[in-house]
Amino acid sequence: GQQVMQIPQYQHVQEGEDFTTYCNSSTTLSNIQWYKQRPGGHPVFLIQLVKSGEVKKQKRLTFQFGEAKKNSSLHITATQTTDVGTYFCAGQAAGNKLTFGGGTRVLVKP
Amino acid sequence: SAVISQKPSRDICQRGTSLTIQCQVDSQVTMMFWYRQQPGQSLTLIATANQGSEATYESGFVIDKFPISRPNLTFSTLTVSNMSPEDSSIYLCSVAGLKSQYFGPGTRLLVL
C-alpha cells in the first residue's frame, strides 16, 4: 500500500535559523497536504499542493511539490518559538484515502 | 471550514471495559473518519464512517473491536471495545473538506 516517509523525525532549531522537512511517497500523488499539530492539540491544515513543481508560500513557510509528484518539502525561515509543534505531510493518490507521514517534531531553542 | 466537537475529551478506563466516543459536526458532511494517534506517533486511519451503511475499516482494524455508528450526516460514534493498555491513545474524528481534512480536538484515552 501507499507509504509516506518524512525526515527528519526530530528537528532542534535555534530561534532565528531556517530548517526544512522532507516528505517522500512510495506512489505518485494527486495532491499533498501539510498539517501542523501543536503540543496537546490536534492537526490543523496548513496547505494543499496539487500541481507538479508547485511552490506556495505562507509568510515564513515555503511549501514545494516535486516534479514527479512523489515528494514535497516545507521550509521555514527565521524560526520562532510559535513554530514549535509537529509538522505532518499527508499524501493522497487519486480516489484514495489520505496517508500521513510520520511527522517532524520541531523544538525551538530561544 | 467545519467545527468538530468530541466527547469525552479524555478518560481513564479499566481493561476489559468499553468506551464510546462521540463526534459532532456543525454542518452536514459526507466523509467522516476516525483516526488513532498513539503517543508521539503519526495518525493512523481506523475507518471511514459511512452514513446509512457499515463503516469501511482499514487493515488491522475490525468492527468487533471498533464498532462505528453514523446515524446522520453530522454525527458519529466510535466504540473501543474490550480495552487493553495497548488501546491507550488519542482518538480523532475528522471530516473531509474541499481541499483538506478538519480534525476534532481528540479523545485522550488511558487504559489501566
Short mmCIF file of C-alpha atoms in Angstrom, two decimals:
data_model
loop_
_atom_site.label_atom_id
_atom_site.label_comp_id
_atom_site.label_asym_id
_atom_site.label_seq_id
_atom_site.Cartn_x
_atom_site.Cartn_y
_atom_site.Cartn_z
CA GLY A 1 0.00 0.00 0.00
CA GLN A 2 0.89 3.67 -0.18
CA GLN A 3 3.60 4.80 2.22
CA VAL A 4 4.66 8.32 3.12
CA MET A 5 8.00 8.88 4.79
CA GLN A 6 9.09 12.08 6.47
CA ILE A 7 12.53 13.24 7.57
CA PRO A 8 13.88 14.29 9.91
CA GLN A 9 11.84 12.80 12.74
CA TYR A 10 13.09 15.49 15.11
CA GLN A 11 14.40 18.97 14.43
CA HIS A 12 16.02 21.12 17.10
CA VAL A 13 16.37 24.63 15.76
CA GLN A 14 17.93 27.74 17.19
CA GLU A 15 15.47 30.63 17.13
CA GLY A 16 16.07 32.69 14.01
CA GLU A 17 17.52 29.84 11.96
CA ASP A 18 15.96 28.14 8.95
CA PHE A 19 15.11 24.46 8.52
CA THR A 20 13.50 22.11 6.04
CA THR A 21 11.44 18.95 6.46
CA TYR A 22 11.08 16.46 3.62
CA CYS A 23 8.31 14.11 2.60
CA ASN A 24 8.51 11.19 0.18
CA SER A 25 5.71 8.99 -1.13
CA SER A 26 6.04 5.47 -2.49
CA THR A 27 3.43 6.28 -5.13
CA THR A 28 2.56 9.24 -7.36
CA LEU A 29 0.14 11.57 -5.61
CA SER A 30 -2.81 13.60 -6.81
CA ASN A 31 -2.13 16.09 -4.04
CA ILE A 32 -0.16 16.54 -0.87
CA GLN A 33 -1.30 18.34 2.24
CA TRP A 34 0.59 19.72 5.22
CA TYR A 35 -0.70 19.90 8.77
CA LYS A 36 0.66 21.34 11.99
CA GLN A 37 -0.07 19.86 15.41
CA ARG A 38 0.84 21.94 18.43
CA PRO A 39 1.73 20.07 21.64
CA GLY A 40 -1.52 18.83 23.18
CA GLY A 41 -3.50 19.94 20.15
CA HIS A 42 -4.98 18.38 17.06
CA PRO A 43 -3.72 18.57 13.47
CA VAL A 44 -4.56 21.82 11.70
CA PHE A 45 -4.49 22.14 7.93
CA LEU A 46 -1.78 24.39 6.51
CA ILE A 47 -1.86 23.95 2.73
CA GLN A 48 -2.59 21.69 -0.22
CA LEU A 49 -0.32 21.30 -3.25
CA VAL A 50 -1.74 19.86 -6.45
CA LYS A 51 0.44 20.76 -9.43
CA SER A 52 3.78 19.26 -10.36
CA GLY A 53 6.59 21.58 -9.24
CA GLU A 54 4.18 23.83 -7.37
CA VAL A 55 5.59 26.25 -4.81
CA LYS A 56 3.40 28.07 -2.30
CA LYS A 57 4.36 30.49 0.45
CA GLN A 58 2.66 31.37 3.70
CA LYS A 59 4.66 34.12 5.39
CA ARG A 60 7.83 32.36 6.57
CA LEU A 61 6.71 28.92 5.33
CA THR A 62 7.52 27.73 1.80
CA PHE A 63 5.94 24.53 0.51
CA GLN A 64 7.10 22.69 -2.58
CA PHE A 65 5.68 19.75 -4.56
CA GLY A 66 8.15 17.73 -6.59
CA GLU A 67 8.08 17.45 -10.37
CA ALA A 68 7.22 13.76 -10.17
CA LYS A 69 4.51 14.46 -7.56
CA LYS A 70 6.08 11.96 -5.17
CA ASN A 71 7.88 14.29 -2.81
CA SER A 72 7.39 17.55 -1.02
CA SER A 73 9.19 19.87 1.33
CA LEU A 74 8.40 22.51 3.91
CA HIS A 75 10.98 25.20 4.56
CA ILE A 76 10.65 27.58 7.49
CA THR A 77 12.79 30.69 7.63
CA ALA A 78 13.72 32.66 10.75
CA THR A 79 12.20 30.10 13.11
CA GLN A 80 10.18 31.47 16.01
CA THR A 81 9.01 29.83 19.23
CA THR A 82 5.49 29.81 17.77
CA ASP A 83 6.73 27.31 15.18
CA VAL A 84 7.02 24.62 17.85
CA GLY A 85 4.96 21.52 17.04
CA THR A 86 4.81 18.53 14.77
CA TYR A 87 4.50 19.05 11.03
CA PHE A 88 2.83 16.25 9.10
CA CYS A 89 2.65 15.79 5.38
CA ALA A 90 -0.25 13.72 4.07
CA GLY A 91 -0.39 12.32 0.58
CA GLN A 92 -3.47 11.45 -1.40
CA ALA A 93 -3.45 9.29 -4.51
CA ALA A 94 -6.40 9.61 -6.88
CA GLY A 95 -9.55 8.34 -5.21
CA ASN A 96 -7.68 7.05 -2.19
CA LYS A 97 -7.56 7.98 1.42
CA LEU A 98 -5.09 10.42 2.96
CA THR A 99 -1.89 8.78 4.19
CA PHE A 100 0.06 10.67 6.83
CA GLY A 101 3.81 10.78 7.15
CA GLY A 102 5.49 10.14 10.48
CA GLY A 103 5.84 13.84 11.21
CA THR A 104 8.73 16.12 12.07
CA ARG A 105 8.78 17.26 15.68
CA VAL A 106 10.19 20.75 15.90
CA LEU A 107 11.71 22.17 19.05
CA VAL A 108 12.96 25.77 19.08
CA LYS A 109 15.81 26.88 21.30
CA PRO A 110 15.42 30.52 22.32
CA SER B 1 -14.39 25.01 7.46
CA ALA B 2 -16.11 22.63 9.86
CA VAL B 3 -16.28 22.83 13.63
CA ILE B 4 -16.00 19.43 15.28
CA SER B 5 -16.58 18.51 18.90
CA GLN B 6 -15.77 15.25 20.62
CA LYS B 7 -16.91 13.70 23.88
CA PRO B 8 -15.35 12.78 26.18
CA SER B 9 -12.20 14.86 25.86
CA ARG B 10 -10.34 12.35 28.00
CA ASP B 11 -10.99 9.24 30.06
CA ILE B 12 -9.23 6.67 32.19
CA CYS B 13 -10.68 3.20 31.82
CA GLN B 14 -10.13 -0.25 33.23
CA ARG B 15 -9.04 -3.06 30.96
CA GLY B 16 -11.86 -5.19 29.64
CA THR B 17 -14.36 -2.33 29.54
CA SER B 18 -15.61 -0.37 26.53
CA LEU B 19 -15.76 3.34 25.79
CA THR B 20 -17.91 5.13 23.23
CA ILE B 21 -16.59 8.36 21.76
CA GLN B 22 -18.98 10.83 20.17
CA CYS B 23 -18.21 13.18 17.29
CA GLN B 24 -20.50 16.08 16.37
CA VAL B 25 -20.00 18.33 13.33
CA ASP B 26 -21.63 21.73 12.88
CA SER B 27 -22.59 21.02 9.27
CA GLN B 28 -23.57 18.07 7.12
CA VAL B 29 -20.57 16.21 5.75
CA THR B 30 -20.31 13.20 3.51
CA MET B 31 -16.94 11.84 4.53
CA MET B 32 -16.19 11.27 8.22
CA PHE B 33 -13.14 9.42 9.51
CA TRP B 34 -11.78 8.02 12.75
CA TYR B 35 -8.05 8.11 13.43
CA ARG B 36 -5.84 6.83 16.20
CA GLN B 37 -2.70 8.63 17.29
CA GLN B 38 -0.51 6.73 19.72
CA PRO B 39 1.80 8.76 21.95
CA GLY B 40 4.46 10.52 19.90
CA GLN B 41 3.29 8.84 16.69
CA SER B 42 1.57 9.79 13.49
CA LEU B 43 -2.11 9.44 12.62
CA THR B 44 -3.43 6.05 11.61
CA LEU B 45 -6.80 5.75 9.91
CA ILE B 46 -9.09 3.31 11.70
CA ALA B 47 -12.12 3.54 9.44
CA THR B 48 -14.35 5.67 7.29
CA ALA B 49 -17.77 6.18 8.84
CA ASN B 50 -20.44 5.82 6.16
CA GLN B 51 -23.90 7.25 6.65
CA GLY B 52 -26.55 4.57 6.27
CA SER B 53 -24.15 1.66 5.84
CA GLU B 54 -21.36 -0.17 7.61
CA ALA B 55 -18.07 1.59 8.19
CA THR B 56 -15.10 0.80 5.97
CA TYR B 57 -12.20 -0.45 8.09
CA GLU B 58 -8.51 -0.22 7.34
CA SER B 59 -6.15 -3.14 7.53
CA GLY B 60 -5.55 -4.12 11.14
CA PHE B 61 -8.82 -2.74 12.46
CA VAL B 62 -12.01 -4.78 12.83
CA ILE B 63 -15.63 -3.99 13.52
CA ASP B 64 -15.81 -6.16 16.64
CA LYS B 65 -13.07 -4.12 18.29
CA PHE B 66 -14.03 -0.69 16.94
CA PRO B 67 -17.75 -0.60 16.13
CA ILE B 68 -18.79 2.65 14.48
CA SER B 69 -22.18 4.26 14.07
CA ARG B 70 -23.12 7.04 11.64
CA PRO B 71 -26.83 7.74 12.07
CA ASN B 72 -26.78 11.01 10.12
CA LEU B 73 -24.50 13.43 8.28
CA THR B 74 -23.45 15.38 11.39
CA PHE B 75 -22.78 12.69 13.98
CA SER B 76 -20.77 9.53 14.52
CA THR B 77 -19.61 7.34 17.37
CA LEU B 78 -16.58 5.10 17.77
CA THR B 79 -16.55 2.41 20.46
CA VAL B 80 -13.30 0.97 21.71
CA SER B 81 -14.31 -2.48 22.95
CA ASN B 82 -12.74 -4.82 25.49
CA MET B 83 -9.94 -2.35 26.09
CA SER B 84 -6.35 -3.21 26.91
CA PRO B 85 -3.45 -0.88 27.82
CA GLU B 86 -2.36 -1.03 24.16
CA ASP B 87 -5.52 0.92 23.28
CA SER B 88 -4.22 3.93 25.22
CA SER B 89 -4.11 6.60 22.57
CA ILE B 90 -5.70 9.74 21.20
CA TYR B 91 -8.74 9.07 19.04
CA LEU B 92 -9.54 11.76 16.50
CA CYS B 93 -12.66 12.34 14.46
CA SER B 94 -12.11 14.03 11.10
CA VAL B 95 -14.21 15.26 8.20
CA ALA B 96 -13.26 15.96 4.62
CA GLY B 97 -13.48 19.48 3.23
CA LEU B 98 -12.89 20.55 -0.36
CA LYS B 99 -9.10 20.71 -0.05
CA SER B 100 -8.29 19.39 3.40
CA GLN B 101 -9.46 17.45 6.39
CA TYR B 102 -10.65 19.02 9.61
CA PHE B 103 -9.95 17.34 12.91
CA GLY B 104 -11.80 17.30 16.18
CA PRO B 105 -9.94 18.05 19.41
CA GLY B 106 -9.44 14.36 20.11
CA THR B 107 -10.27 11.99 22.95
CA ARG B 108 -7.32 11.06 25.14
CA LEU B 109 -7.78 7.54 26.43
CA LEU B 110 -5.72 5.85 29.10
CA VAL B 111 -6.39 2.18 29.81
CA LEU B 112 -5.11 0.78 33.08
#
